[in-house]
Amino acid sequence: AIHAVKPFFGLGVNSAFEDIAELDRSLDSQTRRRALSQFSERRGKEAKAIVEVSRAFDRPGTLGFLSFVLPIILDSVFGR
């Protein structure tokens, strides 16, 4: 599976691990065609959500900068 996400916050790697686990479960007792269909059914909505979250960080200008940097700053201050 391929998810076009930014490298921030490890979204791509975590999603890839979840994809691998789900694909393995889907391939256990199915034909390849059915396994891939089942995999897409199970992971499709989450994959779409992850891509949408990633794209939300691409806002142009000051709003985009603040929507990306401000949560990082706040987390570093209050997340301790």
N, CA and C of each residue as an Amber inpcrd file, in Angstrom:
protein
   240
   0.8450000  -1.1870000   0.0000000   0.0000000   0.0000000   0.0000000
   0.8820000   1.2380000   0.0000000   0.3960000   2.2580000  -0.6400000
   1.1340000   3.5130000  -0.6990000   0.2420000   4.6170000  -0.1840000
   0.7530000   5.3610000   0.7790000   0.0200000   6.5070000   1.3100000
   0.8900000   7.7390000   1.1140000   0.3860000   8.6870000   0.3860000
   1.1480000   9.9040000   0.1110000   1.0410000  10.8480000   1.3010000
   1.8760000  10.6320000   2.2860000   1.8420000  11.4610000   3.4840000
   3.1870000  12.1440000   3.6770000   3.1340000  13.2540000   4.3760000
   4.3710000  13.9580000   4.7240000   5.1070000  13.1450000   5.7910000
   6.4080000  13.3200000   5.9010000   7.1700000  12.5240000   6.8650000
   7.0240000  12.9830000   8.3140000   6.1610000  13.9370000   8.5920000
   5.9960000  14.4430000   9.9410000   5.2410000  13.4310000  10.7980000
   5.6380000  13.3000000  12.0300000   4.9280000  12.5230000  13.0360000
   4.8980000  11.0270000  12.7830000   5.6340000  10.5140000  11.8260000
   5.6940000   9.0810000  11.5920000   4.4160000   8.4650000  11.0560000
   3.5710000   9.2510000  10.4330000   2.3020000   8.7230000   9.9210000
   2.5170000   7.6140000   8.8970000   3.4550000   7.8030000   7.9980000
   3.6760000   6.8320000   6.9350000   4.1820000   5.5010000   7.4490000
   5.1400000   5.5180000   8.3450000   5.7180000   4.2810000   8.8770000
   4.6890000   3.5200000   9.6960000   3.9690000   4.2220000  10.5650000
   2.9570000   3.5490000  11.3740000   1.8640000   2.9530000  10.4940000
   1.4550000   3.6950000   9.4980000   0.4360000   3.2020000   8.5750000
   0.9370000   1.9820000   7.8170000   2.1930000   1.9990000   7.4100000
   2.7710000   0.8600000   6.6920000   2.7700000  -0.3950000   7.5570000
   3.1180000  -0.2530000   8.8470000   3.0860000  -1.4140000   9.7420000
   1.6650000  -1.9690000   9.8780000   0.6880000  -1.0900000  10.0010000
  -0.7010000  -1.5330000  10.0990000  -1.1380000  -2.2040000   8.7920000
  -0.7020000  -1.6450000   7.6560000  -1.0240000  -2.2520000   6.3640000
  -0.4630000  -3.6720000   6.2550000   0.7740000  -3.8390000   6.6850000
   1.4160000  -5.1550000   6.6100000   0.6440000  -6.1710000   7.4450000
   0.2880000  -5.7880000   8.6540000  -0.4410000  -6.7070000   9.5290000
  -1.7960000  -7.0760000   8.9310000  -2.5040000  -6.0890000   8.3960000
  -3.8150000  -6.3580000   7.8160000  -3.7070000  -7.1760000   6.5350000
  -2.7170000  -6.8960000   5.7140000  -2.5250000  -7.6740000   4.4930000
  -2.2020000  -9.1270000   4.8260000  -1.3930000  -9.3370000   5.8450000
  -1.0730000 -10.6940000   6.2760000  -2.3330000 -11.4360000   6.7150000
  -3.1880000 -10.7630000   7.4850000  -4.4470000 -11.3940000   7.9040000
  -5.3310000 -11.7010000   6.6960000  -5.3800000 -10.7900000   5.7450000
  -6.2270000 -10.9750000   4.5640000  -5.7390000 -12.1210000   3.6810000
  -4.4370000 -12.3210000   3.6190000  -3.8680000 -13.3610000   2.7560000
  -3.9410000 -14.7580000   3.3610000  -4.2620000 -14.8610000   4.6350000
  -4.2340000 -16.1550000   5.3200000  -5.0440000 -17.2430000   4.6270000
  -6.2850000 -16.9830000   4.3100000  -7.1130000 -18.0710000   3.7830000
  -7.9800000 -17.6140000   2.6170000  -7.4240000 -16.8160000   1.7410000
  -8.2070000 -16.2530000   0.6480000  -7.4450000 -16.4000000  -0.6720000
  -8.1810000 -16.2550000  -1.7430000  -7.5030000 -16.1010000  -3.0230000
  -6.8640000 -14.7180000  -3.0170000  -5.8940000 -14.4940000  -3.8600000
  -5.2350000 -13.1810000  -3.8950000  -6.2180000 -12.0590000  -4.2100000
  -7.0670000 -12.3000000  -5.1910000  -8.0250000 -11.2570000  -5.5880000
  -8.9390000 -10.8840000  -4.4150000  -9.4810000 -11.8830000  -3.7400000
 -10.3660000 -11.6130000  -2.5940000  -9.5850000 -10.9980000  -1.4420000
  -8.3710000 -11.4590000  -1.2120000  -7.5500000 -10.9120000  -0.1270000
  -7.2720000  -9.4320000  -0.3590000  -6.9450000  -9.0630000  -1.5910000
  -6.6680000  -7.6520000  -1.8830000  -7.9210000  -6.8040000  -1.7610000
  -9.0400000  -7.3490000  -2.1680000 -10.3090000  -6.6460000  -2.0240000
 -10.6470000  -6.4430000  -0.5470000 -10.4660000  -7.4830000   0.2320000
 -10.7330000  -7.4000000   1.6710000  -9.7850000  -6.4080000   2.3370000
  -8.5300000  -6.4480000   1.9590000  -7.5470000  -5.5100000   2.4970000
  -7.9630000  -4.0700000   2.2040000  -8.3700000  -3.8110000   0.9740000
  -8.7960000  -2.4570000   0.5970000 -10.0280000  -2.0160000   1.3720000
 -10.9500000  -2.9380000   1.5760000 -12.1530000  -2.6210000   2.3560000
 -11.7950000  -2.2590000   3.8010000 -10.8740000  -2.9940000   4.3690000
 -10.5140000  -2.7870000   5.7780000  -9.6310000  -1.5670000   5.9990000
  -8.7440000  -1.2830000   5.0580000  -7.7680000  -0.1970000   5.2720000
  -8.0800000   1.0760000   4.4890000  -9.0020000   1.0190000   3.5520000
  -9.2560000   2.1590000   2.6770000  -9.6590000   3.4380000   3.3980000
 -10.6080000   3.3490000   4.3180000 -11.0820000   4.5500000   5.0180000
  -9.9820000   5.1760000   5.8630000  -9.2280000   4.3470000   6.5540000
  -8.1450000   4.8800000   7.3810000  -7.0460000   5.4940000   6.5180000
  -6.7290000   4.8470000   5.4130000  -5.7140000   5.3880000   4.5100000
  -6.1380000   6.7580000   4.0010000  -7.3940000   6.8900000   3.6230000
  -7.9080000   8.1800000   3.1530000  -7.8040000   9.2310000   4.2600000
  -8.1520000   8.8680000   5.4830000  -8.0800000   9.8070000   6.6040000
  -6.6430000  10.2540000   6.8600000  -5.7030000   9.3290000   6.7740000
  -4.2980000   9.6740000   7.0060000  -3.7980000  10.6470000   5.9440000
  -4.1640000  10.4190000   4.7010000  -3.7640000  11.3280000   3.6190000
  -4.3870000  12.7050000   3.8300000  -5.6440000  12.7470000   4.2480000
  -6.2910000  14.0350000   4.4900000  -5.6220000  14.7960000   5.6260000
  -5.2420000  14.0980000   6.6940000  -4.5290000  14.7390000   7.8000000
  -3.1960000  15.2990000   7.3090000  -2.4850000  14.5130000   6.5400000
  -1.2010000  14.9540000   6.0140000  -1.3560000  16.1870000   5.1330000
  -2.3620000  16.1810000   4.2720000  -2.5750000  17.3200000   3.3810000
  -3.0140000  18.5660000   4.1340000  -3.6290000  18.3940000   5.2920000
  -4.0580000  19.5440000   6.0870000  -2.8690000  20.3860000   6.5330000
  -1.6980000  19.7750000   6.5970000  -0.4950000  20.5130000   6.9810000
   0.0780000  21.3300000   5.8300000  -0.4980000  21.2240000   4.6580000
   0.0120000  21.9250000   3.4790000  -0.6560000  23.2680000   3.2220000
  -1.2990000  23.8290000   4.2010000  -1.9470000  25.1240000   3.9990000
  -0.8870000  26.1790000   3.7080000  -1.1610000  27.0500000   2.7610000
  -0.1810000  28.0840000   2.4260000  -0.1660000  29.2360000   3.4400000
   0.9250000  29.9570000   3.4590000   1.0250000  31.1950000   4.2280000
   1.1200000  30.9880000   5.7230000   0.7780000  32.0560000   6.4390000
   0.8850000  32.0720000   7.8970000   0.0010000  31.0250000   8.5520000
  -1.2090000  30.8480000   8.0230000  -2.1100000  29.8470000   8.5900000
  -1.5040000  28.4560000   8.5030000  -0.9030000  28.1460000   7.3840000
  -0.2600000  26.8460000   7.2350000   0.9070000  26.6740000   8.1910000
   1.7050000  27.7100000   8.3130000   2.8410000  27.6720000   9.2380000
   2.3650000  27.4510000  10.6690000   1.3670000  28.2330000  11.0800000
   0.8690000  28.1170000  12.4510000   0.1700000  26.7860000  12.7040000
  -0.5570000  26.2950000  11.7270000  -1.2610000  25.0290000  11.9380000
  -0.2960000  23.8600000  12.0500000   0.9040000  24.0260000  11.5350000
   1.8980000  22.9680000  11.6580000   2.8150000  23.1790000  12.8570000
   3.3430000  24.3900000  13.0070000   4.3580000  24.6500000  14.0310000
   3.7460000  24.8220000  15.4210000   2.6070000  25.5050000  15.5070000
   2.0240000  25.7780000  16.8210000   1.7340000  24.5070000  17.6290000
   1.1300000  23.4650000  17.0460000   0.9290000  22.2410000  17.8340000
   2.2410000  21.6100000  18.3210000   3.2820000  21.7100000  17.5340000
   4.5810000  21.1570000  17.9480000   5.1100000  21.9410000  19.1450000
   5.0280000  23.2610000  19.0640000   5.5020000  24.1050000  20.1660000
   4.6840000  23.8380000  21.4240000   3.3610000  23.8260000  21.2870000
   2.5080000  23.5880000  22.4500000   2.7580000  22.2170000  23.0660000
   2.9580000  21.2260000  22.2290000   3.2420000  19.8900000  22.7450000
   4.5640000  19.8550000  23.4980000   5.5670000  20.5600000  22.9870000
   6.8640000  20.5600000  23.6670000   6.8030000  21.3150000  24.9960000
   5.9250000  22.3110000  25.0860000   5.7940000  23.0800000  26.3270000
   4.9280000  22.3400000  27.3390000   3.7770000  21.8720000  26.9110000
   2.8080000  21.2960000  27.8340000   2.8350000  19.7590000  27.8980000
   3.5610000  19.1240000  27.0200000   3.5730000  17.6780000  26.9610000
   4.5760000  17.0230000  27.8930000   5.1640000  17.7670000  28.7490000
   6.1870000  17.2160000  29.6470000   5.5980000  16.7120000  30.9320000
